[in-house]
N, CA, C and O atoms as a MOPAC input file, in Angstrom:
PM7 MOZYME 1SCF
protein

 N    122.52500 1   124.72100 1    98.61600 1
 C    121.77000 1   124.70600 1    99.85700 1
 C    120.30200 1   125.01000 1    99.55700 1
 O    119.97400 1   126.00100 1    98.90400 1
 N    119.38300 1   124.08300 1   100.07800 1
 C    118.34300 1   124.49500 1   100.11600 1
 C    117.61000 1   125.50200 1   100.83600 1
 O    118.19300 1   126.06200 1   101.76400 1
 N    116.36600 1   125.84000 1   100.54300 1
 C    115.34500 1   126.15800 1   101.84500 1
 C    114.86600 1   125.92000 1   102.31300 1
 O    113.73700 1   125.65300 1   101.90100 1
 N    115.24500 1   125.72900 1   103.89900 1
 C    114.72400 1   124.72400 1   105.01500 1
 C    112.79700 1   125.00800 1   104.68700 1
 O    111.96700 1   124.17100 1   104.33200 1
 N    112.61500 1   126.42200 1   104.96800 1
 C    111.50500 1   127.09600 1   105.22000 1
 C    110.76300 1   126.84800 1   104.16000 1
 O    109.60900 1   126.53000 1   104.44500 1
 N    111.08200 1   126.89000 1   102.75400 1
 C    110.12400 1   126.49000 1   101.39700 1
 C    110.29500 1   124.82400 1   101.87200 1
 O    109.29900 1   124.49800 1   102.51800 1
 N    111.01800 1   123.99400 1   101.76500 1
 C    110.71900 1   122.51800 1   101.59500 1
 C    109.70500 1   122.19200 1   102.99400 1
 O    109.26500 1   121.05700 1   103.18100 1
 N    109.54800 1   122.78800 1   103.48300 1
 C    108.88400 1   122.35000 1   105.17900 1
 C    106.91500 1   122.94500 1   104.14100 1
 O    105.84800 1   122.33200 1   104.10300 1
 N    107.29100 1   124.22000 1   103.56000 1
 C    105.86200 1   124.89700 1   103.13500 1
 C    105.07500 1   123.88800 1   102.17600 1
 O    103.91300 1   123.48000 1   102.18000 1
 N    106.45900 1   123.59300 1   101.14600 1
 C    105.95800 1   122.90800 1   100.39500 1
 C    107.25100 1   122.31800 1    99.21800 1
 O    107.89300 1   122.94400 1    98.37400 1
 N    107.27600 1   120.50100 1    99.70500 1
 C    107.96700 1   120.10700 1    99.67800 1
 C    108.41000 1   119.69600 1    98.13200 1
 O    109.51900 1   119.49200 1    97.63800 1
 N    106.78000 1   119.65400 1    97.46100 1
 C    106.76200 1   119.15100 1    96.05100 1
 C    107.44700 1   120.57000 1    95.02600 1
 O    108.02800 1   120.49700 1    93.94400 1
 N    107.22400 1   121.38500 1    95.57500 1
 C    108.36100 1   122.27100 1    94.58500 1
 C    109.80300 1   122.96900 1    94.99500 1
 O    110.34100 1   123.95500 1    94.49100 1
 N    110.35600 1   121.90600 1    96.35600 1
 C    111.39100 1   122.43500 1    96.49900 1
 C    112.15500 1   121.30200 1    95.62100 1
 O    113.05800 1   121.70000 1    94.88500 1
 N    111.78700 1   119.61800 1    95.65900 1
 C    112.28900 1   118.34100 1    95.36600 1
 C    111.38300 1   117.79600 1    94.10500 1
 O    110.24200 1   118.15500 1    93.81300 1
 N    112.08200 1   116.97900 1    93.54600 1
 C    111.62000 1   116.42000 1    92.21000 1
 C    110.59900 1   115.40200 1    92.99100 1
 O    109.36800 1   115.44000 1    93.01500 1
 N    111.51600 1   114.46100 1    93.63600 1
 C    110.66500 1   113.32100 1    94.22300 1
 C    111.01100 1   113.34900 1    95.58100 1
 O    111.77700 1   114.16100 1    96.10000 1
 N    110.10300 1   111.94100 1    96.43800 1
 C    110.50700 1   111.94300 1    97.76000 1
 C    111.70700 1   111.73200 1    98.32100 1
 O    112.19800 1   112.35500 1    99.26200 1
 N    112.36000 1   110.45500 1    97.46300 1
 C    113.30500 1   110.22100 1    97.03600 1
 C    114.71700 1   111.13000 1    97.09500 1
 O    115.80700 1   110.70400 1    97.47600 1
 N    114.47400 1   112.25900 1    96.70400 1
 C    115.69700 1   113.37600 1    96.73100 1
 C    115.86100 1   113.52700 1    97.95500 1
 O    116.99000 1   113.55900 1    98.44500 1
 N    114.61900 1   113.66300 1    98.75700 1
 C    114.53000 1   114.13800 1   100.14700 1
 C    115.45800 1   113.50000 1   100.84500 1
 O    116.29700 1   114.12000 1   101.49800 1
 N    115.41400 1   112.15500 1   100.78500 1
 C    116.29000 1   110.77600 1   101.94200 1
 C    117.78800 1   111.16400 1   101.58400 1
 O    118.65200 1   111.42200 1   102.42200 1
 N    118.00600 1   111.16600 1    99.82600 1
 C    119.28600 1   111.36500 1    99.59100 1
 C    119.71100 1   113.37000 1    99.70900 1
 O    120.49500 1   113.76500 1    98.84600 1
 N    119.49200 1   113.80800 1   100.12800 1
 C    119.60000 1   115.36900 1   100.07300 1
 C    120.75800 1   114.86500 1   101.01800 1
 O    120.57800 1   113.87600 1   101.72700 1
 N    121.95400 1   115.56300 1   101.01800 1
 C    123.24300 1   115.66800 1   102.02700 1
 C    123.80200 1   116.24800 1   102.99500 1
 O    124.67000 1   116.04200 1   103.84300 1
 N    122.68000 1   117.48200 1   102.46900 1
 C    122.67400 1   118.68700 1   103.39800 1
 C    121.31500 1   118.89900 1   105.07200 1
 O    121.29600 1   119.57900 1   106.09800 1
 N    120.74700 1   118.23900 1   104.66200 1
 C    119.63200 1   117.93100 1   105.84800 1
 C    119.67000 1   116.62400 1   106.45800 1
 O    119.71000 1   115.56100 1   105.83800 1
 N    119.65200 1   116.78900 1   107.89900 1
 C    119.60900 1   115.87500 1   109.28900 1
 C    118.51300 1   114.96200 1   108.48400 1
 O    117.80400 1   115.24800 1   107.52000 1
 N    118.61500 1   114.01600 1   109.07800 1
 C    117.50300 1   112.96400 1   109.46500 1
 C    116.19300 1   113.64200 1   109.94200 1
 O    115.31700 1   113.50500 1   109.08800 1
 N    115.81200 1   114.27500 1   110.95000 1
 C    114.63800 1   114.70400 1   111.53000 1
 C    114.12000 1   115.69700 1   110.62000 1
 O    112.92700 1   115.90700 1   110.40200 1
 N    115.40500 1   116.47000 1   109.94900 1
 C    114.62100 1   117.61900 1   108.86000 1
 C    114.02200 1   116.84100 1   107.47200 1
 O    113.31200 1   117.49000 1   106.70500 1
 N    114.32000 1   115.52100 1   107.20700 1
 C    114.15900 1   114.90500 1   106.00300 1
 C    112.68700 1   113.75500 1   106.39500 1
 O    112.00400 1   113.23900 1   105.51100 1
 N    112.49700 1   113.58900 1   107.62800 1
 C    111.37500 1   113.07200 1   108.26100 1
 C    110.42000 1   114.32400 1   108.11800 1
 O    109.28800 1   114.04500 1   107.72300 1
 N    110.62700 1   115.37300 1   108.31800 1
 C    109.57000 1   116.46800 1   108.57200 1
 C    109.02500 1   117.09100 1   107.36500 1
 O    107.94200 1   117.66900 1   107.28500 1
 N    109.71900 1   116.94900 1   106.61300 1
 C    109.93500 1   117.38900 1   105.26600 1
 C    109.28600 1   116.42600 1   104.66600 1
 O    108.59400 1   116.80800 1   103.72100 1
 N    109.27200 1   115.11800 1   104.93400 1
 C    108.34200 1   114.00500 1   104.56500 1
 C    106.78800 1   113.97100 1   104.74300 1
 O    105.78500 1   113.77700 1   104.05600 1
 N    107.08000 1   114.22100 1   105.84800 1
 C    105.62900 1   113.71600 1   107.05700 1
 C    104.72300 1   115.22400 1   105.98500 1
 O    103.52300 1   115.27800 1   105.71300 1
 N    105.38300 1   115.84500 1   105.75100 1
 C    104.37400 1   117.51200 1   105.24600 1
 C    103.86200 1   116.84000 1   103.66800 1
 O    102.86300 1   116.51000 1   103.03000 1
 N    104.83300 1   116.89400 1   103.62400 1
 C    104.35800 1   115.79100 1   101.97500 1
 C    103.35300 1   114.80000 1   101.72700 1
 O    102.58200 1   114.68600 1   100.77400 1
 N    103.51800 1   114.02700 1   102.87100 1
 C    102.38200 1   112.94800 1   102.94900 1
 C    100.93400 1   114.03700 1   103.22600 1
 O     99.90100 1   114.07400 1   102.55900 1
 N    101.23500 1   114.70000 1   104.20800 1
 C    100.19700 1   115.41800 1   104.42800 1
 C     99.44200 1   116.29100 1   103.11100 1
 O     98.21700 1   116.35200 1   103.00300 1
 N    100.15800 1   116.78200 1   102.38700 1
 C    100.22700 1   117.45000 1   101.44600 1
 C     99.06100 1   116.69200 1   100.43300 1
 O     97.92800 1   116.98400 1   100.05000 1
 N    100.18200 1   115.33900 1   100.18900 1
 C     99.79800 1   114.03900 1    99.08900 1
 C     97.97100 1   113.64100 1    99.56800 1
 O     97.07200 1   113.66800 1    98.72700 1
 N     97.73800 1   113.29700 1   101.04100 1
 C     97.20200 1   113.14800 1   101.41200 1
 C     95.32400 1   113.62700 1   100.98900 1
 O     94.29900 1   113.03800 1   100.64600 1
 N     95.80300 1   115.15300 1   101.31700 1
 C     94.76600 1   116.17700 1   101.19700 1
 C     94.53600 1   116.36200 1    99.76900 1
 O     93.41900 1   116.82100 1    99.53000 1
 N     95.19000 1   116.16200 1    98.85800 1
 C     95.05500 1   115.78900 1    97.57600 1
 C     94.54100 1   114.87100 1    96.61100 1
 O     94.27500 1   114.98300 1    95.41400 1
 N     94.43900 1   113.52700 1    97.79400 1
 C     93.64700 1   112.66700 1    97.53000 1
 C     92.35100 1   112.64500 1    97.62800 1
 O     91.49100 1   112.02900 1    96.99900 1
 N     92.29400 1   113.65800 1    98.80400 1
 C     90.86200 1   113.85400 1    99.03600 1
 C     89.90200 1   115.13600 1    98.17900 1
 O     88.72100 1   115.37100 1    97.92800 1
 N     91.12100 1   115.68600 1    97.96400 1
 C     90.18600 1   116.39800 1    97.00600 1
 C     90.03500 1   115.79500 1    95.58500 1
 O     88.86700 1   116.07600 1    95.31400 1
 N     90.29000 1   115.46100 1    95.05500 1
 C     90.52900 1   114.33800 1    93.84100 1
 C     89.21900 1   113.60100 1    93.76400 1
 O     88.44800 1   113.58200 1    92.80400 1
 N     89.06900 1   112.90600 1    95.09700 1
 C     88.25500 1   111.91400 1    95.54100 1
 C     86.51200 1   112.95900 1    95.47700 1
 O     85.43200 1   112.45400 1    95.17000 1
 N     86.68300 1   114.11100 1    95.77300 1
 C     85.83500 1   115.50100 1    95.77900 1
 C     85.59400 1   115.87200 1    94.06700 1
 O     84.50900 1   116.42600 1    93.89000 1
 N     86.08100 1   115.74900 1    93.30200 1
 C     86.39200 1   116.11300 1    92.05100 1
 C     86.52600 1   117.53900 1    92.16800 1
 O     85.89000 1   118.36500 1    91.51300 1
 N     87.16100 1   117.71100 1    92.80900 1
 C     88.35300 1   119.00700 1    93.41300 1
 C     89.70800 1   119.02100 1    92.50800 1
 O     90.65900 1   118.24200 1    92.43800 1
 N     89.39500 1   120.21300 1    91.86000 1
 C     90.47100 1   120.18200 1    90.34700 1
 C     92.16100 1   120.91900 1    91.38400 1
 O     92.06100 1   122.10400 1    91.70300 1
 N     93.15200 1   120.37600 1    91.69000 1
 C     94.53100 1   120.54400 1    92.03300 1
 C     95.29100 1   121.51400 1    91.12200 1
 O     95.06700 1   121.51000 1    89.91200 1
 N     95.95100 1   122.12800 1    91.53100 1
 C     96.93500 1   123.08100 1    91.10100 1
 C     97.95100 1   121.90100 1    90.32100 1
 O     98.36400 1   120.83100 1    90.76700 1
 N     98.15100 1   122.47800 1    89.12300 1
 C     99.10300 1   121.68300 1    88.11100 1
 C    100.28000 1   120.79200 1    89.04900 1
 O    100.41200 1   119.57400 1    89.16900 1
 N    100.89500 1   121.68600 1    89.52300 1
 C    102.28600 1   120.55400 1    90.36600 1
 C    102.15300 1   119.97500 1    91.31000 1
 O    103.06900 1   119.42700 1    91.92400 1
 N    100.43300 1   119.97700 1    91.76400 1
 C    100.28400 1   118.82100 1    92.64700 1
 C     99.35100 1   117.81300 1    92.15300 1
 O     98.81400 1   117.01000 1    92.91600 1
 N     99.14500 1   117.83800 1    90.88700 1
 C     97.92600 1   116.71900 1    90.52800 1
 C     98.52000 1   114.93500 1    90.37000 1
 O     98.02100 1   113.98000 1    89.77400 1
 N     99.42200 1   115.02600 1    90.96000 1
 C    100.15900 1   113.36900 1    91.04000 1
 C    100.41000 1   113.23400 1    92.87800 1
 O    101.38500 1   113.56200 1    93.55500 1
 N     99.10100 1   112.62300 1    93.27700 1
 C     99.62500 1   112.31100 1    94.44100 1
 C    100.90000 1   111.19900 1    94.59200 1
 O    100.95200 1   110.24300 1    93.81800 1
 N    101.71000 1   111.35600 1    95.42700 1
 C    102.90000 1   110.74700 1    95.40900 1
 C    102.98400 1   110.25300 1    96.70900 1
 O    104.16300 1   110.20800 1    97.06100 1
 N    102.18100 1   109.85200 1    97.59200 1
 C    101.70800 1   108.93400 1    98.92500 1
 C    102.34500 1   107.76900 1    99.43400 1
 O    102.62500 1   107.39200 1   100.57200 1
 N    102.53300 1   107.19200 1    98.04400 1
 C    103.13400 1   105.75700 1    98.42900 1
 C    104.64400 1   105.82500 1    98.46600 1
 O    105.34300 1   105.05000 1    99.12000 1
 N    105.20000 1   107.05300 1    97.52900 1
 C    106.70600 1   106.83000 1    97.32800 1
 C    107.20200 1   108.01800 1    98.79800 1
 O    108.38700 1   108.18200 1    99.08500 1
 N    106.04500 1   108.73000 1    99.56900 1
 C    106.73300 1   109.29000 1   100.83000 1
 C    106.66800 1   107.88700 1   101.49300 1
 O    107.74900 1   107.33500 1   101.69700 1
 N    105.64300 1   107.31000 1   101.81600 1
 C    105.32600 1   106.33500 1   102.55200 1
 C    106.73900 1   105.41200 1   102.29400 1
 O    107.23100 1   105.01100 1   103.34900 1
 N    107.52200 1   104.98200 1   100.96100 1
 C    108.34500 1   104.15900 1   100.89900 1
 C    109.80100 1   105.39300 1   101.58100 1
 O    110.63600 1   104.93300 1   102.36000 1
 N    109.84400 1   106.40100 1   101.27800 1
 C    110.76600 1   107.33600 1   101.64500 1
 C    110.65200 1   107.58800 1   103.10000 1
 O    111.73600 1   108.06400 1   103.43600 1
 N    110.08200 1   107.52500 1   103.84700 1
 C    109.62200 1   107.55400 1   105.32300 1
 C    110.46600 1   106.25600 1   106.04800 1
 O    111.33300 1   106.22400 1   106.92200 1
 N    109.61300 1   104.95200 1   105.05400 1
 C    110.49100 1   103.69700 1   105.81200 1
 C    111.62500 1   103.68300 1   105.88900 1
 O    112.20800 1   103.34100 1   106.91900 1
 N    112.30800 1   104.11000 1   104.64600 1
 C    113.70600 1   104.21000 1   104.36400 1
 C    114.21600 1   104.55500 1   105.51500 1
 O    115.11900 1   103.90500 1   106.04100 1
 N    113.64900 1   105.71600 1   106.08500 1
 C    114.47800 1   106.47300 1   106.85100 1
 C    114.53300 1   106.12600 1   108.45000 1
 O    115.36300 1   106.56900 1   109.24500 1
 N    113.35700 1   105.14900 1   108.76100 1
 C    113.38200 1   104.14100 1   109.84300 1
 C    111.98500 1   105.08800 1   110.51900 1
 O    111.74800 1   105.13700 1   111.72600 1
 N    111.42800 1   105.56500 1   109.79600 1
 C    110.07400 1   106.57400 1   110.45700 1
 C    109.07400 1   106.17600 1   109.80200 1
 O    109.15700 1   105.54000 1   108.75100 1
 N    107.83000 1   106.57400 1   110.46400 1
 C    106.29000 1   106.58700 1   109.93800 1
 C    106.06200 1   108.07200 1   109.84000 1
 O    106.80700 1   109.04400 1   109.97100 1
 N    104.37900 1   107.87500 1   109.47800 1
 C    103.99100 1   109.14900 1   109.40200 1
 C    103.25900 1   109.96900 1   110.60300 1
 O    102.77400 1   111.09900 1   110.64800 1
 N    103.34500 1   109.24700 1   111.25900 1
 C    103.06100 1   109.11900 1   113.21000 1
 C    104.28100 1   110.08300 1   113.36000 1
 O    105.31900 1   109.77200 1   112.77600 1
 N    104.24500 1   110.99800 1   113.94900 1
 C    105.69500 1   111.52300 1   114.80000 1
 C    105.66500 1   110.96000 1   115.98900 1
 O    106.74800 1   110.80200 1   116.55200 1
 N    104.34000 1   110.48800 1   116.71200 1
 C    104.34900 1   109.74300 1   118.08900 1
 C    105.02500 1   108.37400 1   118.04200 1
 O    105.10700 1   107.77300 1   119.11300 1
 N    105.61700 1   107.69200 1   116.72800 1
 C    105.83500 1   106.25300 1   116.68900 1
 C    107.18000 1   106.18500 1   116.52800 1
 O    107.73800 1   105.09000 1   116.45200 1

């Protein structure tokens, strides 16, 4: 069993990839969307600091954007919670 509360804080060191997230067995659909959507957010803000030449903490220096973005579709969601 995971932790709802660490993967929601921070998703990249509860899961290897986004990937684990969709297949995890133990979390709903909406917890594996939310758990996503933070990631992107995460991935996101990472880009921008990058883009800053803003040096990242070791286990986040691989933004991984596109594979939430493909892990999101999977799951029949965006990164919109309004959509």
């Amino acid at each position: 069993m995971i932790d709802i509360d660490q993967a929601l804080l921070s998703p990249s060191e509860v899961f290897v990839s986004p990937n684990d997230v969709v297949h995890h067995q133990d979390l709903s659909r909406s917890q594996k969307i939310e758990i996503l959507r933070r990631w992107a957010l995460d991935a996101q803000a990472l880009q921008v600091a990058e883009d800053e030449n803003m040096t990242a903490p070791p286990h986040q220096r691989s933004s991984r954007l596109d594979e939430v973005m493909t892990a999101l579709h999977e799951l029949g969601a965006s990164l919109d919670p309004r959509s």
